Short mmCIF file of C-alpha atoms in Angstrom, two decimals:
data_model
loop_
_atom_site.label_atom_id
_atom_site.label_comp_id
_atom_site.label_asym_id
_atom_site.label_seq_id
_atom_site.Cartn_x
_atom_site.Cartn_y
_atom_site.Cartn_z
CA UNK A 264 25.42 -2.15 -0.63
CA UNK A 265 22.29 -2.07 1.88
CA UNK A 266 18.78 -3.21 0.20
CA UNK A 267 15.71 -3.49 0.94
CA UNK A 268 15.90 -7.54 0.65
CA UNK A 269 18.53 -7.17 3.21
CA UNK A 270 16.19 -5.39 5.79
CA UNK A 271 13.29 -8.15 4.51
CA UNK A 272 15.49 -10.83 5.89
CA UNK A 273 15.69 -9.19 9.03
CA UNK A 274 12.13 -9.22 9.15
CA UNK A 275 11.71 -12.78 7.99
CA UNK A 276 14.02 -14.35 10.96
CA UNK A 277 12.44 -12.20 13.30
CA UNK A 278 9.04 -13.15 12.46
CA UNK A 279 9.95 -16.93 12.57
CA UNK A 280 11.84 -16.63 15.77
CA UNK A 281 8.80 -15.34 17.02
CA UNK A 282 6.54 -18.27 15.36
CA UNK A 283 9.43 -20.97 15.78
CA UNK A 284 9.05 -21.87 12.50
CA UNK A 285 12.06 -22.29 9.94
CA UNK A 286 12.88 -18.95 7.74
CA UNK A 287 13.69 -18.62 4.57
CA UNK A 288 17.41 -17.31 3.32
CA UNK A 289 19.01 -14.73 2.41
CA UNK A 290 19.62 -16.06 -1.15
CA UNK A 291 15.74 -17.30 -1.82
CA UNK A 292 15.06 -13.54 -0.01
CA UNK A 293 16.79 -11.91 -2.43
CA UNK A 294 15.25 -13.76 -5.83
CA UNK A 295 11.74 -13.61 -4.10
CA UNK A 296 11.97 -10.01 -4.00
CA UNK A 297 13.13 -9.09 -7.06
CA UNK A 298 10.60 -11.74 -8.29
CA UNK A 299 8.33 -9.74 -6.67
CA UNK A 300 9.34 -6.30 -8.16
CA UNK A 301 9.30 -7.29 -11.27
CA UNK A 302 5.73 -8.99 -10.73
CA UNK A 303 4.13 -5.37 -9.69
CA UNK A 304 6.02 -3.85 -12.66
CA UNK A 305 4.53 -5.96 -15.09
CA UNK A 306 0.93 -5.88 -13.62
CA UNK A 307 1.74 -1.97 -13.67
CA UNK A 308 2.07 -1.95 -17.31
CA UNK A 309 -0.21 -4.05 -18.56
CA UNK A 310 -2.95 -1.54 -16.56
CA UNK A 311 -1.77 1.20 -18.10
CA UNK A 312 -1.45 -0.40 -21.69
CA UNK A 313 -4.63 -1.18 -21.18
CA UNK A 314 -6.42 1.85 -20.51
CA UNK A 315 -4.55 3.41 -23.37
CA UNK A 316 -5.55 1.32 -25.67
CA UNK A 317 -9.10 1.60 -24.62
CA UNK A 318 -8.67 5.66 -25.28
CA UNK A 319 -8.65 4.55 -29.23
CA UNK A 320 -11.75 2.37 -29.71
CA UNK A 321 -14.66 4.60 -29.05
CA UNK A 322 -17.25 3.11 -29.02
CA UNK A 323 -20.09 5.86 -30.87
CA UNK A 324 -17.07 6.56 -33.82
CA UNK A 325 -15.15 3.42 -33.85
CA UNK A 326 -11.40 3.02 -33.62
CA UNK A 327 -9.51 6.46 -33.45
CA UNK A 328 -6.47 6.36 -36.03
CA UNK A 329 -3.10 5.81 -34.47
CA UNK A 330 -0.87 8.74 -35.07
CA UNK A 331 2.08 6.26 -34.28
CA UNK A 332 0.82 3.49 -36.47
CA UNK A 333 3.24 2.32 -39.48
CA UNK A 334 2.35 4.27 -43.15
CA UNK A 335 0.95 2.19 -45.66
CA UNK A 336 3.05 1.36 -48.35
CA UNK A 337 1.15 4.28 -50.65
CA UNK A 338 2.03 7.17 -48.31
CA UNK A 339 5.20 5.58 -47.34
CA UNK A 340 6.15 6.26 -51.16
CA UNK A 341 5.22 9.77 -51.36
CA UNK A 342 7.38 10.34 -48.19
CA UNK A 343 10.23 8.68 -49.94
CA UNK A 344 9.74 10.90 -52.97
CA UNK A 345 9.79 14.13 -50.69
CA UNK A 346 5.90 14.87 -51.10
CA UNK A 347 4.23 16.42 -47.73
CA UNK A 348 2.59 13.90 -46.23
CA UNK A 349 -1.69 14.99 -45.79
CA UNK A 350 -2.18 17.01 -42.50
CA UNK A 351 -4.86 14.78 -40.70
CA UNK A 352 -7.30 16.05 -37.99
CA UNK A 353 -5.86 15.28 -34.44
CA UNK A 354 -7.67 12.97 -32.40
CA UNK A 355 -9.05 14.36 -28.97
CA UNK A 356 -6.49 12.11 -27.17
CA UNK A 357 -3.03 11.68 -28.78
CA UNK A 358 -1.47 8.43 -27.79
CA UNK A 359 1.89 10.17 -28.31
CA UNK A 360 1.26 12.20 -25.49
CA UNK A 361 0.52 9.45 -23.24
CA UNK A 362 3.02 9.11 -20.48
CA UNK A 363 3.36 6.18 -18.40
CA UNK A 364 3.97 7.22 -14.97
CA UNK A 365 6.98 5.89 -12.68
CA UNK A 366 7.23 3.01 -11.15
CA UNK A 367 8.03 3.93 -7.39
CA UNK A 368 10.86 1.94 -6.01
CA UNK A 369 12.28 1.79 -2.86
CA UNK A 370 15.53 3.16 -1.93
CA UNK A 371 18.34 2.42 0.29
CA UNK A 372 18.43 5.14 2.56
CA UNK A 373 22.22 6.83 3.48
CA UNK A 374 21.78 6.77 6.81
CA UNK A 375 20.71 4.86 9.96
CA UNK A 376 20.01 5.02 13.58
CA UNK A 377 22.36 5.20 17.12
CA UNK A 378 23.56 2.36 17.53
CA UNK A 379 27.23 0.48 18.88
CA UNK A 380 28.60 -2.31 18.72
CA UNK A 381 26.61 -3.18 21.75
CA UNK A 382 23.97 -0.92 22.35
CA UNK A 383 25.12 2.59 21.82
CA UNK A 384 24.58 3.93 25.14
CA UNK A 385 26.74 1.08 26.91
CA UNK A 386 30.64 0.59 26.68
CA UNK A 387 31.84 -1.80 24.18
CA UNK A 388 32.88 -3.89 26.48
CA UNK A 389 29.38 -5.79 26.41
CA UNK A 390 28.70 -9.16 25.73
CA UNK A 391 27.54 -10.94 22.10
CA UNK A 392 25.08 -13.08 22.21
CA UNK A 393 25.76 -16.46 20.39
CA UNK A 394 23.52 -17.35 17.75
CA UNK A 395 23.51 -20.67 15.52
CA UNK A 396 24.07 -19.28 11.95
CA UNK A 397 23.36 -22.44 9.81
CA UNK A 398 20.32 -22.25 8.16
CA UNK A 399 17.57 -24.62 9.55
CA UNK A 400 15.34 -26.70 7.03
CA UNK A 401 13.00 -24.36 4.58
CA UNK A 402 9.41 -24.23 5.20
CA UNK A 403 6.71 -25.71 3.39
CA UNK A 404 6.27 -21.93 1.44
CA UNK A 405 9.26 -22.69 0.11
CA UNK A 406 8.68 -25.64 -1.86
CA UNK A 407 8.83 -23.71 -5.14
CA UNK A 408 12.89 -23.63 -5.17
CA UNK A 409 12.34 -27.38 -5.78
CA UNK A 410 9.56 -27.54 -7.99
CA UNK A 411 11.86 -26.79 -11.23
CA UNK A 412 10.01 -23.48 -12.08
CA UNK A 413 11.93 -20.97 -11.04
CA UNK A 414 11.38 -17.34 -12.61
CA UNK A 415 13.04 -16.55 -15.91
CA UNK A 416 14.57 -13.39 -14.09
CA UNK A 417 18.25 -13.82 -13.05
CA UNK A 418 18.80 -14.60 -9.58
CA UNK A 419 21.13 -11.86 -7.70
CA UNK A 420 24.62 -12.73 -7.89
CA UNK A 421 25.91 -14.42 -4.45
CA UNK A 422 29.10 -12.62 -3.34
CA UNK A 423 31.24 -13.36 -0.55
CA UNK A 424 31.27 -9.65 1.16
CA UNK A 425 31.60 -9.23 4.27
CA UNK A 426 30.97 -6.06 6.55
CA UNK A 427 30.63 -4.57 9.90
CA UNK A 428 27.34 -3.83 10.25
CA UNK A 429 24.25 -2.64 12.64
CA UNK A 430 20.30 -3.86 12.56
CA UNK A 431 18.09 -0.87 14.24
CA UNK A 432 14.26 -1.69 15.18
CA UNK A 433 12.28 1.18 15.53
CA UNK A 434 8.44 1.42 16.07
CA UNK A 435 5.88 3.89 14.61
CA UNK A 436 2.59 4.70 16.29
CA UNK A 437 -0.50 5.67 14.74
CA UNK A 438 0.81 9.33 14.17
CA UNK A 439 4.09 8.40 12.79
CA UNK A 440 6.39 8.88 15.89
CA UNK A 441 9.25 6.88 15.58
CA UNK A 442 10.65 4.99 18.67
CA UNK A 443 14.48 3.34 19.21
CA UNK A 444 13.00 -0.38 19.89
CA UNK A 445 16.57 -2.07 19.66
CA UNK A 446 19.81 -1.51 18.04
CA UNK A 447 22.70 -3.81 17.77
CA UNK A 448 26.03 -4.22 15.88
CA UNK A 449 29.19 -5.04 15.18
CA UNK A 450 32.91 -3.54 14.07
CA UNK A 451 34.09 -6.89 13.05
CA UNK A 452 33.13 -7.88 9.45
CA UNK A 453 30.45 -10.13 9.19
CA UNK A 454 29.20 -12.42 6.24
CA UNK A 455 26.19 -11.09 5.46
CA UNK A 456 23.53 -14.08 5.70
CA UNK A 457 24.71 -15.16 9.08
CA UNK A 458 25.25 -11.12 10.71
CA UNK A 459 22.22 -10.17 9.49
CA UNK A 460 21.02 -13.19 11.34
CA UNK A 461 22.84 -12.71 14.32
CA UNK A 462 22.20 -9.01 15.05
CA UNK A 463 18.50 -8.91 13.73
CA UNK A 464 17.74 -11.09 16.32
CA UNK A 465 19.99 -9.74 19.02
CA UNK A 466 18.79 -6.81 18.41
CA UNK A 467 15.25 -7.50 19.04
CA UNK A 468 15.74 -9.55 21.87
CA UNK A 469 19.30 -8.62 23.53
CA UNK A 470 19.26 -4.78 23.67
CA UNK A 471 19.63 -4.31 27.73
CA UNK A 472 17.44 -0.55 27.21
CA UNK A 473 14.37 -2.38 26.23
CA UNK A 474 12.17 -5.21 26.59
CA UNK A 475 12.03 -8.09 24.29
CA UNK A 476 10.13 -7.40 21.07
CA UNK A 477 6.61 -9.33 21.21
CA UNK A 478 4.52 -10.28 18.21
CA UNK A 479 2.19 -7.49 19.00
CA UNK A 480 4.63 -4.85 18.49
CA UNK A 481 5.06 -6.61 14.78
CA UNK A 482 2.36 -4.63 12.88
CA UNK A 483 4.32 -0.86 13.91
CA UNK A 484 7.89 -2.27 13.88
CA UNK A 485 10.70 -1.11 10.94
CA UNK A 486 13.97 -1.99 10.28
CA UNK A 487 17.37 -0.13 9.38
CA UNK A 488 19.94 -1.82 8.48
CA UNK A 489 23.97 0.13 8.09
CA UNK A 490 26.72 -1.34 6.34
CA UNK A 491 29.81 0.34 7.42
CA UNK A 492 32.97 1.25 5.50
CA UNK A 493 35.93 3.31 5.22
CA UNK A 494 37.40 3.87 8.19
CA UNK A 495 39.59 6.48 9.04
CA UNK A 496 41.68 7.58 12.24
CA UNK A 497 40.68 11.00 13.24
CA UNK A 498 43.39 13.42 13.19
CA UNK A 499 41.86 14.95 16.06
CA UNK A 500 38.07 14.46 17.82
CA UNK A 501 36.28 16.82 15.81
CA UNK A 502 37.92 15.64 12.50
CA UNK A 503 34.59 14.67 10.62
CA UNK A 504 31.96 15.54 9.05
CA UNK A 505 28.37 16.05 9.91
CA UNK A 506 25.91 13.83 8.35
CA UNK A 507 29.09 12.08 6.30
CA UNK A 508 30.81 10.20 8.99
CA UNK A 509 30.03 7.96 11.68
CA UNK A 510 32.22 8.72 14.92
CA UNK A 511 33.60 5.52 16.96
CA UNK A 512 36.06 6.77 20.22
CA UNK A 513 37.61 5.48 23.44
CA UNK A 514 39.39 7.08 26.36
CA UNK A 515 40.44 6.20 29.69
CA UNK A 516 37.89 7.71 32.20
CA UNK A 517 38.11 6.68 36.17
CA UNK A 518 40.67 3.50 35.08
CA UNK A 519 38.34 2.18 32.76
CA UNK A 520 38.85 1.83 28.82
CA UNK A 521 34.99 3.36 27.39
CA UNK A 522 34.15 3.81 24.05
CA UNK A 523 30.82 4.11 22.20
CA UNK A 524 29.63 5.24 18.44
CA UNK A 525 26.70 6.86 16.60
CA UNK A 526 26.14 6.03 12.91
CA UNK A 527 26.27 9.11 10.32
CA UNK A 528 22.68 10.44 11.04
CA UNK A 529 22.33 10.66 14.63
CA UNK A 530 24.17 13.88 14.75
CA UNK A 531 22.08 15.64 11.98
CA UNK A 532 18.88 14.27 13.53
CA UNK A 533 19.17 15.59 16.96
CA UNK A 534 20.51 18.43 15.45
CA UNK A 535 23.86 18.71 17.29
CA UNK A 536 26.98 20.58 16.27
CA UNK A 537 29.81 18.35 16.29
CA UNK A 538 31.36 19.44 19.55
CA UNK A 539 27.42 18.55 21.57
CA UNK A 540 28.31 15.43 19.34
CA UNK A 541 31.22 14.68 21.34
CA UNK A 542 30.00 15.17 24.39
CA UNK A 543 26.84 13.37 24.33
CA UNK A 544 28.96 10.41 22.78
CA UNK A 545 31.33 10.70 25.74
CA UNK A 546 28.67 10.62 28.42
CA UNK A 547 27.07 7.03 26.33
CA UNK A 548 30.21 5.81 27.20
CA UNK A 549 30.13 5.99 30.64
CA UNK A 550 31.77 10.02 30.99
CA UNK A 551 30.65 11.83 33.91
CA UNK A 552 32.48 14.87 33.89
CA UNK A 553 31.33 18.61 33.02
CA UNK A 554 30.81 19.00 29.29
CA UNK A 555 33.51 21.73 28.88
CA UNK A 556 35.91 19.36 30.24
CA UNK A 557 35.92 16.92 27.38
CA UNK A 558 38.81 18.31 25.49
CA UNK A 559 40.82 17.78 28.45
CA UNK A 560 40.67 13.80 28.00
CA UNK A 561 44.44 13.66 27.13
CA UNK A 562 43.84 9.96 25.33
CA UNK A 563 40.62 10.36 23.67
CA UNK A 564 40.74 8.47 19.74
CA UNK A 565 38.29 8.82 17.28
CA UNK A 566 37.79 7.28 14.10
CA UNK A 567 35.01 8.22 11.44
CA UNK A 568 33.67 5.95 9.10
CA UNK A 569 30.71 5.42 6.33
CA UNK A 570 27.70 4.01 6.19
CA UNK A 571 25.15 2.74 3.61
CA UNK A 572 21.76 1.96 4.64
CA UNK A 573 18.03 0.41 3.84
CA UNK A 574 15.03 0.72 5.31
CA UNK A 575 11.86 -1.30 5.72
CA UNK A 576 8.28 -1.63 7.08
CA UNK A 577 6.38 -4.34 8.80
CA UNK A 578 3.70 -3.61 5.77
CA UNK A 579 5.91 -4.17 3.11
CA UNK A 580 7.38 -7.55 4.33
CA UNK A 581 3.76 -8.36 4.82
CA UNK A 582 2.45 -7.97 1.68
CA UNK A 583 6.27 -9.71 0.17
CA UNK A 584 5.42 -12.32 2.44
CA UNK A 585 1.82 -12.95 2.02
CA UNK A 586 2.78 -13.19 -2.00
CA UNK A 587 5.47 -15.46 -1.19
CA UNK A 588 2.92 -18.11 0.57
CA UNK A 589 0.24 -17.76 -2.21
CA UNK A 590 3.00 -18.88 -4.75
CA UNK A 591 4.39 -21.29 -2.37
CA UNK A 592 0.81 -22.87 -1.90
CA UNK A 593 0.14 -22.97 -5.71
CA UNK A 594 3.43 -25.13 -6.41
CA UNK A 595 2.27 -27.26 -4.48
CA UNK A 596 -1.13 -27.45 -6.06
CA UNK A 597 0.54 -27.93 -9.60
CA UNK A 598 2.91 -30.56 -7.72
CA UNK A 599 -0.52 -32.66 -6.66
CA UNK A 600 -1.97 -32.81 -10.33
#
């Protein structure tokens, strides 16, 4: 399943590609973040258990009776015994009432951006770039997986899955336009540490349609990462389902093999029927003929699949991030004493 940690990763090798500096894992990722989580939660609750208990000492009356307090052992008897308990006066505010609100979370998102297995509007015949996918030395922030005082929370359990996947960049300007900045991915399952890795940083650097991202571009960048699944041969082109299915084909055009894919929510988002779908798909590919020709393609495969995905904002690997170093720094302090 796609999380949020997953697309904070993505982040966190970008960002120390950019500085050259070593990034943390996947694994450490994961605990910080849930670390983290569970850090707001708490800081949540203890704000709002405070101002509630502040609602029952007033300070002109004294302490307002707790309707939810325990009976003494006097009335507790005469409840026993079946007696009706004394009606007391209701207190302006009754604690009862009091409802804490939710916690916001965020959520992996069920869909992602177009994207192939090279960049979606190329062939898949494009090259991968290599990448080393051993992880380098930690940094110095992470000196608190070797202090010994690691967080009583369970760590996420480390499982060997392994997917086809795609990393998306997309930047947001200062109305909230969103911008393709780089997409990248693959059809052949990939551990996660090291293809998150990989196509994170291919990605961001590799996609032929744009530029190189910058560290400039960092503060209105996002990520989307898709896990892919269940794949099924088409019994025909059109044999899938809007905003359900991701479409991968491939056809001879001009003696060339082509092929190209979009991921489950391009369709919905440009707001194509599934035929348009086709078409536009074809011409990615490399198609140049007229758009009611397409069903004439006399070897033209498809094959749907799903996707599950996550999203994430520069601000909110910040702010992860920024924690991360404060915590990092005061292990180290506690180390020096």
């Amino acid at each position: 399943m796609a999380t949020v940690a997953h697309c904070l990763y993505c982040f966190e090798v970008l960002n120390a590609s950019l500085q050259k500096r070593d990034h943390l894992s996947l694994p450490q990722v994961e605990d910080l973040w849930a670390r983290f989580q569970t850090r707001e939660q708490d800081a949540l609750k203890e704000t709002l258990h405070d101002e509630a208990d502040n609602l029952y000492h007033d300070p002109e009356h004294g302490e307002v009776d707790d309707p939810m307090s325990e009976p003494d052992e006097g009335q507790e008897e005469d409840l026993l015994a079946g007696e009706e308990e004394p009606q007391a006066a209701e207190p302006a505010t009754n604690k009862s009432t009091l409802q804490l609100p939710s916690i916001s979370r965020l959520q992996a998102s069920p869909s992602s951006a177009s994207a192939s297995s090279t960049p979606s509007s190329t062939s898949a015949s494009s090259s991968r770039l290599g990448l080393d996918d051993s992880s380098s030395k930690t940094s110095s922030s992470t000196s608190i997986f070797s202090s010994g005082r690691r967080s009583q929370q369970p760590s996420p359990v480390v499982r060997d899955d392994r997917y086809p996947l795609f990393v998306t960049w997309n930047t947001f300007s200062g109305r909230g336009h969103k911008s393709l900045r780089g997409c990248i991915g693959t059809f052949e399952p990939q551990e996660l540490s090291s293809g998150l890795k990989n196509y994170a940083l291919t990605a961001a650097f590799d996609d032929t349609r744009f530029a190189p991202i910058d560290s400039s571009e960092l503060p209105s960048l996002a990520t989307h990462l898709t896990l892919l699944h269940t794949f099924t041969p088409c019994a025909h082109p059109l044999d899938w389902s809007l905003g359900k299915h991701g479409i991968r084909i491939s056809f001879t055009h001009q003696g060339r093999r082509l092929g190209a894919t979009y991921l489950p929510d391009v369709a919905v988002e440009q707001g194509w029927t599934k035929e348009e779908t086709m078409v536009s798909l074809m011409r990615k590919a490399g198609w140049t003929g007229r758009s009611r020709e397409w069903r004439t393609i006399g070897d033209l495969r498809a094959i749907r699949y799903e996707g599950e995905g996550a999203d994430c904002r520069w601000n909110i690997w910040r702010e992860w991030r920024d924690w991360v170093d404060r915590i990092g720094e005061a292990s180290k302090d506690k180390d020096r004493l």
